[in-house]
Tab-separated table of C-alpha atoms and ligand atoms in Angstrom:
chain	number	residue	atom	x	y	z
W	1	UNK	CA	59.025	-5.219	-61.544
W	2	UNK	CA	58.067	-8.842	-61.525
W	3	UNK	CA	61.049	-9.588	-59.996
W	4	UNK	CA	60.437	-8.649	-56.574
W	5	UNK	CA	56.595	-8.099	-57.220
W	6	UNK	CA	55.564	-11.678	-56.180
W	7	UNK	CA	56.212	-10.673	-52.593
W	8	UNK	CA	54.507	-7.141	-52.456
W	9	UNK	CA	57.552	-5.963	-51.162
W	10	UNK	CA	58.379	-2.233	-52.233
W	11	UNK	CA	61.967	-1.213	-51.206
W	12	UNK	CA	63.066	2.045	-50.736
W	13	UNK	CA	66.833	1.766	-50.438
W	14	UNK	CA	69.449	-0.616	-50.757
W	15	UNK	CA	72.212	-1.246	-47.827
W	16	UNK	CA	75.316	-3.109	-48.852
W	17	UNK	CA	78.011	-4.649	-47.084
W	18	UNK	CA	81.226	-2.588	-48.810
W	19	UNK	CA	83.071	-5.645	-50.324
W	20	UNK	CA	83.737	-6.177	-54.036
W	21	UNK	CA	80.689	-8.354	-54.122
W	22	UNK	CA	79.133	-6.132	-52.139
W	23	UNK	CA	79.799	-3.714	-54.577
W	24	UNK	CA	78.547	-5.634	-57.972
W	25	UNK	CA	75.654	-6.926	-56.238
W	26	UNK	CA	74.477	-3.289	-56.161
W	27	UNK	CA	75.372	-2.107	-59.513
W	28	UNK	CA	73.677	-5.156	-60.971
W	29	UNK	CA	70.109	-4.666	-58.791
W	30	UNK	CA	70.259	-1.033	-59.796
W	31	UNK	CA	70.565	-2.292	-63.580
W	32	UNK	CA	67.458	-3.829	-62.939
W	33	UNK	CA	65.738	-1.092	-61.307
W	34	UNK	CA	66.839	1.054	-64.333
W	35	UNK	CA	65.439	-1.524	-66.580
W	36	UNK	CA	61.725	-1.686	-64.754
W	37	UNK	CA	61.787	2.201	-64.192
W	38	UNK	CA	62.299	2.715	-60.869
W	39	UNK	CA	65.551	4.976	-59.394
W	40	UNK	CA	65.873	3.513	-55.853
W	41	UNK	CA	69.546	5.365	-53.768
W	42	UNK	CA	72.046	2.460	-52.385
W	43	UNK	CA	74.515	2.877	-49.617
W	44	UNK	CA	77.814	1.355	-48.101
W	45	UNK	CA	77.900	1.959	-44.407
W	46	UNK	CA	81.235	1.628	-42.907
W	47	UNK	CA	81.532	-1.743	-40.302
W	48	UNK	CA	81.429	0.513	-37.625
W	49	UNK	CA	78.334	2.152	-38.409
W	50	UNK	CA	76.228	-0.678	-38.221
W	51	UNK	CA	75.701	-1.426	-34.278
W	52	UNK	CA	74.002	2.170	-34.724
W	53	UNK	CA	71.747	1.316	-37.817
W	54	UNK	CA	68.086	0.426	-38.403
W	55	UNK	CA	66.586	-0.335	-41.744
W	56	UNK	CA	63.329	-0.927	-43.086
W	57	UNK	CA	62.411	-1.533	-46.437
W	58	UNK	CA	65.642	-2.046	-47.297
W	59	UNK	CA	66.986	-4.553	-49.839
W	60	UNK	CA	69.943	-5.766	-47.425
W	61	UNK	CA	73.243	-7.102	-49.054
W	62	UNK	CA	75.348	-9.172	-46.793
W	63	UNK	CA	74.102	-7.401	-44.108
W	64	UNK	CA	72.398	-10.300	-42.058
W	65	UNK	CA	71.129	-10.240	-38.790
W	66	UNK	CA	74.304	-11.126	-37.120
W	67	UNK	CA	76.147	-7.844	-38.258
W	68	UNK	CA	74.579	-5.234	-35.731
W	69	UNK	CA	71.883	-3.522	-37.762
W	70	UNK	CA	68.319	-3.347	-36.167
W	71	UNK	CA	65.843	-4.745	-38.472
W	72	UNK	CA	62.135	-3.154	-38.692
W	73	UNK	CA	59.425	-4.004	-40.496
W	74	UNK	CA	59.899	-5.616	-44.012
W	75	UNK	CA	63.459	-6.018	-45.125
W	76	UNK	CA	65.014	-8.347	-47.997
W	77	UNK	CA	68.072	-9.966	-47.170
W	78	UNK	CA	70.139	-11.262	-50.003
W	79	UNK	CA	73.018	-13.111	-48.665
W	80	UNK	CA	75.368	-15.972	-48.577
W	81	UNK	CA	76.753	-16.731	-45.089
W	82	UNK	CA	75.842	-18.560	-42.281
W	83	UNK	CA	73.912	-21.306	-43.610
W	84	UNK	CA	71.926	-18.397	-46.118
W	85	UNK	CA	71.986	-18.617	-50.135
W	86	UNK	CA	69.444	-16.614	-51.896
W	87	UNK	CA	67.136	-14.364	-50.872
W	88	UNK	CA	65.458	-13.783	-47.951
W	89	UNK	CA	61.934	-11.706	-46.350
W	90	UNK	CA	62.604	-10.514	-43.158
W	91	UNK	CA	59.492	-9.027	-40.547
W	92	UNK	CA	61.286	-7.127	-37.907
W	93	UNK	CA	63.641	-9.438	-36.678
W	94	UNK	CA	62.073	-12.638	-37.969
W	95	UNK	CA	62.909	-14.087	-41.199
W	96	UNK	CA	59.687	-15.087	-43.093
W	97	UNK	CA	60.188	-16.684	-46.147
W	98	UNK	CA	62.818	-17.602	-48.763
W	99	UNK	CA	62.028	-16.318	-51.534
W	100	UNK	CA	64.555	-17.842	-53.853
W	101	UNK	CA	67.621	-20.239	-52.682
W	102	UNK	CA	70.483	-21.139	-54.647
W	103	UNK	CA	72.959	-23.989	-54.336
W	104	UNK	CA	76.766	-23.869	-55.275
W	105	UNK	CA	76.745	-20.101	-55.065
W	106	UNK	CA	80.295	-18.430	-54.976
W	107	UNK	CA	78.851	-14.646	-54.418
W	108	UNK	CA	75.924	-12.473	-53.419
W	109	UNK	CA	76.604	-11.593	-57.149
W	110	UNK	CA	76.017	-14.325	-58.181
W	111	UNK	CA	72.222	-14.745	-56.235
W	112	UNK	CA	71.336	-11.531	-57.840
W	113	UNK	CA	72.127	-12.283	-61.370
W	114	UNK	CA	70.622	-15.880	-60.894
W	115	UNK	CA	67.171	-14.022	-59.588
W	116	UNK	CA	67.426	-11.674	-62.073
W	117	UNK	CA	68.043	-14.283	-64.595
W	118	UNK	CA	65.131	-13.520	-67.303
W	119	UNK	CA	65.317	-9.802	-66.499
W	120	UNK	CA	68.449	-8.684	-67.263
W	121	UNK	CA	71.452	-9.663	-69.584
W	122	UNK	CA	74.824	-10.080	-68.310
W	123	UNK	CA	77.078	-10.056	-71.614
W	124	UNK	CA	80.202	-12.330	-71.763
W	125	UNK	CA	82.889	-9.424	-70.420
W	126	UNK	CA	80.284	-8.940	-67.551
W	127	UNK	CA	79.904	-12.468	-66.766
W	128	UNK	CA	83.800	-12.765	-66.163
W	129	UNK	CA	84.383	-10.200	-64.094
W	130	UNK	CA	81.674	-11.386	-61.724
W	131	UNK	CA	83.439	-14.714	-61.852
W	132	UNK	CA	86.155	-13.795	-60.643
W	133	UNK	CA	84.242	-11.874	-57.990
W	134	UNK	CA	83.345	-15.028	-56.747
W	135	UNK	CA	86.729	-16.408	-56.856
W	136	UNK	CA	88.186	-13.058	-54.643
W	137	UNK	CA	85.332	-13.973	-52.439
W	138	UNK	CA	86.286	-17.294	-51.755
W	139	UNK	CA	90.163	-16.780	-51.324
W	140	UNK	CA	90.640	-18.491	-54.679
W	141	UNK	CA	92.874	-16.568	-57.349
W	142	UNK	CA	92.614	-18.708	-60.698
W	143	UNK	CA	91.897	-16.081	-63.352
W	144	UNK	CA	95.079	-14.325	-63.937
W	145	UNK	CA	93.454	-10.910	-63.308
W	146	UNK	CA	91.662	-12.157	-60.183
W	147	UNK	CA	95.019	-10.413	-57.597
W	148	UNK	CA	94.954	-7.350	-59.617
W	149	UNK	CA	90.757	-6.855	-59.366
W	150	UNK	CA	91.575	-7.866	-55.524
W	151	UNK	CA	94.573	-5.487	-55.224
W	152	UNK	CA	93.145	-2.581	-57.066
W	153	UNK	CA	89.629	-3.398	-53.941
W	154	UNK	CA	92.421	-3.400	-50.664
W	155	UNK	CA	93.971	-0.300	-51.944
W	156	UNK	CA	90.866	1.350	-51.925
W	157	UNK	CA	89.303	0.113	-49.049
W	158	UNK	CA	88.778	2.975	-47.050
W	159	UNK	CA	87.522	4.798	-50.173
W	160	UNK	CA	84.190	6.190	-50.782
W	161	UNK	CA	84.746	7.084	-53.906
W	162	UNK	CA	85.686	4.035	-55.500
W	163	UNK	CA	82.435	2.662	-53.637
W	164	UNK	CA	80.349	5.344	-55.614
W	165	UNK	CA	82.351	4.494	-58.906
W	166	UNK	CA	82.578	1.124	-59.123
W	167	UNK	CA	78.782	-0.269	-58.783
W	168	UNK	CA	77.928	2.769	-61.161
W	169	UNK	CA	80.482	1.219	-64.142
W	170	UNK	CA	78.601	-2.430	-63.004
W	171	UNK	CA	75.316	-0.548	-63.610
W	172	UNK	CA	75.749	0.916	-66.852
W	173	UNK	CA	78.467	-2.030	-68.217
W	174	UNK	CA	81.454	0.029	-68.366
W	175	UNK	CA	83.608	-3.252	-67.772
W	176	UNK	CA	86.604	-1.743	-70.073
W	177	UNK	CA	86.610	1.369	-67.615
W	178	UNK	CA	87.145	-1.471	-64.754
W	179	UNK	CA	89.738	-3.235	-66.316
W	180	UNK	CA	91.667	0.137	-67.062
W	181	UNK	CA	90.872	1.024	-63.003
W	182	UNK	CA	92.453	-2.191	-62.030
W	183	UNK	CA	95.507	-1.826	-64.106
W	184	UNK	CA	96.272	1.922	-62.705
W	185	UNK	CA	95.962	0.364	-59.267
W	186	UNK	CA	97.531	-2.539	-59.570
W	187	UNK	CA	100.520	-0.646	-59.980
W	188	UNK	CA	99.996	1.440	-57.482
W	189	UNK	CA	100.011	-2.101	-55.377
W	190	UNK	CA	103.877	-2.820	-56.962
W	191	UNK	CA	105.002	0.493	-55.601
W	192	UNK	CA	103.634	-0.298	-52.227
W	193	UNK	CA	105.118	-3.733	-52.263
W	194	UNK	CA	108.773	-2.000	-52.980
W	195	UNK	CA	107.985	0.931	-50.128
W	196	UNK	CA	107.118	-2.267	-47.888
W	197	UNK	CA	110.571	-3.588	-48.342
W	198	UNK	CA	112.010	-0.400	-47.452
W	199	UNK	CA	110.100	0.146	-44.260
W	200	UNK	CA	110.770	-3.629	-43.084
W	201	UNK	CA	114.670	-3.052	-43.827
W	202	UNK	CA	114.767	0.500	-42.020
W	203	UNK	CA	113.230	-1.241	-38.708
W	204	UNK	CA	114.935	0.016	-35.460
W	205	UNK	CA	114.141	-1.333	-31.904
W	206	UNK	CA	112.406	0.011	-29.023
W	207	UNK	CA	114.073	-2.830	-27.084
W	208	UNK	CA	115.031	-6.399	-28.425
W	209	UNK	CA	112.182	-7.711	-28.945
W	210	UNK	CA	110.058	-4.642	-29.648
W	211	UNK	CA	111.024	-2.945	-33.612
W	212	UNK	CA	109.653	-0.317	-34.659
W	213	UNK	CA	109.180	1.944	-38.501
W	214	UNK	CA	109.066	5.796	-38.898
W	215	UNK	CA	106.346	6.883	-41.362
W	216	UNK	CA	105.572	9.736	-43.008
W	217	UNK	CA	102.440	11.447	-42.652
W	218	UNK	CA	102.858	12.660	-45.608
W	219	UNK	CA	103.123	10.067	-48.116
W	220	UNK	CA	100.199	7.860	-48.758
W	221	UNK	CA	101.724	5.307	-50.491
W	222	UNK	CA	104.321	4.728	-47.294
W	223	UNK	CA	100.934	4.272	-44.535
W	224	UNK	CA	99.984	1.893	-46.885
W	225	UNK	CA	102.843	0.064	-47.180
W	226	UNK	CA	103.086	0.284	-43.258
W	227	UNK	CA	99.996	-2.077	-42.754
W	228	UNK	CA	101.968	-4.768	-45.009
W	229	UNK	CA	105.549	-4.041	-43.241
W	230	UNK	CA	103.481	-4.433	-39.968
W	231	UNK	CA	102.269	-7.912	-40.368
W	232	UNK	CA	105.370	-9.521	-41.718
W	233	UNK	CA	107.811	-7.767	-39.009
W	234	UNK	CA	105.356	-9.420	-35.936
W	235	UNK	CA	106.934	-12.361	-37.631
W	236	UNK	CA	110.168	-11.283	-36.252
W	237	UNK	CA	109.472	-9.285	-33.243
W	238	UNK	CA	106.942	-10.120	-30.184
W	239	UNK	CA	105.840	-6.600	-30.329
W	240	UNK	CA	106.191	-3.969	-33.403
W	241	UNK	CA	105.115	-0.474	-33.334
W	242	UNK	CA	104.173	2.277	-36.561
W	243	UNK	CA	104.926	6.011	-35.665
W	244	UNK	CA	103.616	8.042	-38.085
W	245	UNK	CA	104.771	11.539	-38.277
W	246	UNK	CA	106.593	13.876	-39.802
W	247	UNK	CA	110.473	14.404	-40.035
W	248	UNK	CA	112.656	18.184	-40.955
W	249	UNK	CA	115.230	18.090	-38.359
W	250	UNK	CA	113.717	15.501	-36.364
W	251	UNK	CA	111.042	13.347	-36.538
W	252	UNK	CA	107.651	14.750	-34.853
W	253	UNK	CA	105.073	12.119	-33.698
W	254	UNK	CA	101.593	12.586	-34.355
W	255	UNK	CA	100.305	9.144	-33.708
W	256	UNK	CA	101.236	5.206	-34.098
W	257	UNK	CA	99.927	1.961	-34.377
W	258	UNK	CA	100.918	-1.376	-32.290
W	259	UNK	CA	100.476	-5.114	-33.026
W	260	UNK	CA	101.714	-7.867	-32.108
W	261	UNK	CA	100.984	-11.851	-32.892
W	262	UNK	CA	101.972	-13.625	-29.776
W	263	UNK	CA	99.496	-14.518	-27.593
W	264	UNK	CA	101.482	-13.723	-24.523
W	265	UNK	CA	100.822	-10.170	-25.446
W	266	UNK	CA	97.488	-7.744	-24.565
W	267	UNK	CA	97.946	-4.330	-24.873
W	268	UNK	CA	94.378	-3.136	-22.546
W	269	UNK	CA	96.705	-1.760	-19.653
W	270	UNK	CA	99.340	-0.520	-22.227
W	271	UNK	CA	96.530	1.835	-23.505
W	272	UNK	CA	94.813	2.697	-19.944
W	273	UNK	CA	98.626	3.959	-19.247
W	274	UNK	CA	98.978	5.946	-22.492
W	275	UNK	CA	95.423	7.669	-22.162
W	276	UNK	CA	97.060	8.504	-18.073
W	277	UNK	CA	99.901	10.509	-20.175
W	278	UNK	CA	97.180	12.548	-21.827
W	279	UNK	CA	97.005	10.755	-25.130
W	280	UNK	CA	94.067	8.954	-27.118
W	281	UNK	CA	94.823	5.277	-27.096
W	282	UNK	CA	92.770	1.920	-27.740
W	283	UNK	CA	92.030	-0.713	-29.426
W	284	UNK	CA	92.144	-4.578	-29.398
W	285	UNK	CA	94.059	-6.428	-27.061
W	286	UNK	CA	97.113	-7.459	-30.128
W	287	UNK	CA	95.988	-4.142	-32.244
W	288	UNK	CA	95.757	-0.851	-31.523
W	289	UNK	CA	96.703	2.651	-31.960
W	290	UNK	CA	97.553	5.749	-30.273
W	291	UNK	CA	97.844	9.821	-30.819
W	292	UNK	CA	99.165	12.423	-28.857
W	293	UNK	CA	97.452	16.287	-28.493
W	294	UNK	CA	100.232	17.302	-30.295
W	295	UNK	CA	103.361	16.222	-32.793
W	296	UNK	CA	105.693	14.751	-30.180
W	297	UNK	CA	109.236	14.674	-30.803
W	298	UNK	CA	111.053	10.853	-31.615
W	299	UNK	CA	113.592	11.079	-28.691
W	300	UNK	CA	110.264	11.655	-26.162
W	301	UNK	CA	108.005	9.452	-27.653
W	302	UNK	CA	110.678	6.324	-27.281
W	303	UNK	CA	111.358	7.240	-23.584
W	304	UNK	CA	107.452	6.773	-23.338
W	305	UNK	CA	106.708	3.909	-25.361
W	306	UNK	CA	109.751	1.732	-23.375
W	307	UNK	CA	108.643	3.222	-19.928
W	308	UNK	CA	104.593	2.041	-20.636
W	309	UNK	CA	105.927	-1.027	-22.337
W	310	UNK	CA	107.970	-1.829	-18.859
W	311	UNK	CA	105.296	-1.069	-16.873
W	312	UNK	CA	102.594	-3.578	-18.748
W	313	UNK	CA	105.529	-6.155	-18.693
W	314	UNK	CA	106.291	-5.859	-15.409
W	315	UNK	CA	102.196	-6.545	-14.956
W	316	UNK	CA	102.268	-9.605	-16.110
W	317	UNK	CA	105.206	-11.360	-13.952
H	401	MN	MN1	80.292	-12.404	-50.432
């Protein structure tokens, strides 16, 4: 492994950030370990999971010293951000050495196949795809499949599964079984942008400038499409609120969401008052969410949410 030899360093496991270059960083270093022989296990932890974390001898991807993790001993840091690009020894906390920089870099992608340069091949198909890795990276949507690779990521992004499959199709070149993944769930994304319509036109209001969408608890496709109806409706009201739940009769309320974009707003009392009614509420102060012990019925809930929503209004004057 002449790669990585030069520095003595012998990792043990591989921690990514859970991005889409995250994601073909990893299948392309475990290419490479393939190649040299050596099976090394590679892991996604979820944001949240990181203020909790300590690695050693751990090739790190985008996971720099800024993001929470607790670094022992010898670590390898291959990232791109704050004022990083290329690869990196770390001793505990203390960064050591570069061990190879790279200018104009668009990806961590991009840093491994550069380092890996002489070791591996990266055929023509490959080469694009990572490309336009970059280009998702950097906000930048030239290549006409560069939305649908991104849409096909955001759908998934809460998925494990597509963060097992994915860097195991980069490993072993499957880029047709990509392209046939992103075209499934790209129109998946359609149908989500149609349900997203619906939900913004079928907004009611809590008062005038609160609105608020019913969502199903059981349809997938809808809580996605929520997220989307969310942002562009705190376009038109100071305040909007998601209750997800599920409807026979009436609509029963398990739990909701609230967000708002003015900066007037800061819902920390709002959720000290909700968790005084008995429910589970937090969050940030313009985001948040709440959920009761049990489904709640519509009628109830509304009484609640304009009572609290009084109360942290009335807090502010
Ligand atoms: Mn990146």
């Amino acid at each position: 492994m002449r790669a990585f030899s030069s520095s003595g360093f012998k990792p043990l496991e591989i921690v990514s950030d859970g991005d889409l270059d995250g994601i073909f960083a990893v299948g392309i270093l475990l290419r490479y370990f393939d190649s040299v022989g050596i099976s090394i296990p590679s892991r996604f932890p979820a944001p949240r999971e990181l203020h909790n974390l300590t690695v050693e001898d751990s090739i790190l991807v985008e996971l720099g010293p800024t993001k929470g993790l607790r670094f022992r001993g010898h670590n390898m840091l291959i990232d791109h951000h704050e004022g990083f690009s290329g690869i990196y020894m770390f001793n505990g906390p203390d960064m050591e050495s570069p061990i190879a920089e790279f200018d104009g870099i668009m990806s961590v992608v991009e840093i491994v196949v550069a380092y890996l340069n002489n070791e591996i091949l990266i055929d023509s198909s490959m080469q694009e795809l990572i490309d336009i890795v970059g280009e998702i990276d950097n906000g930048v949507y030239n290549h006409p499949k560069a939305r649908a690779l991104h849409h096909a990521y955001m759908l998934n992004v809460t998925s494990k599964e597509m963060r097992q499959k994915l860097p195991e199709w980069v490993r072993t070149n499957q880029v047709d079984v990509i392209w046939k993944w992103v075209e499934v769930e790209s129109k998946r994304w359609e149908q989500v942008q149609t349900v997203s319509a619906a939900l913004i036109d079928s907004v009611s209001e809590v008062s005038s400038d609160i609105g608020f969408i019913l969502v199903d608890l059981d349809d997938n496709i809808q809580q996605m499409a929520a997220r989307e109806a969310m942002l562009q409706l705190e376009e038109q009201y100071r305040i909007v609120i998601t209750l997800l739940g599920t409807h026979n009769k009436e609509w029963m309320i398990s739990r909701g969401g609230i967000g708002s974009k003015s900066h007037s707003v800061d819902f920390t009392s709002l959720y000290d008052l909700l968790r005084e009614k008995g429910l589970t509420a937090g969050g940030r102060p313009t985001i948040g969410g709440f959920q009761f012990l049990e489904p709640y019925p519509l009628a109830n809930v509304l009484v609640l949410l304009r009572n609290v929503l009084a109360r942290v209004s009335d807090d502010r004057k």
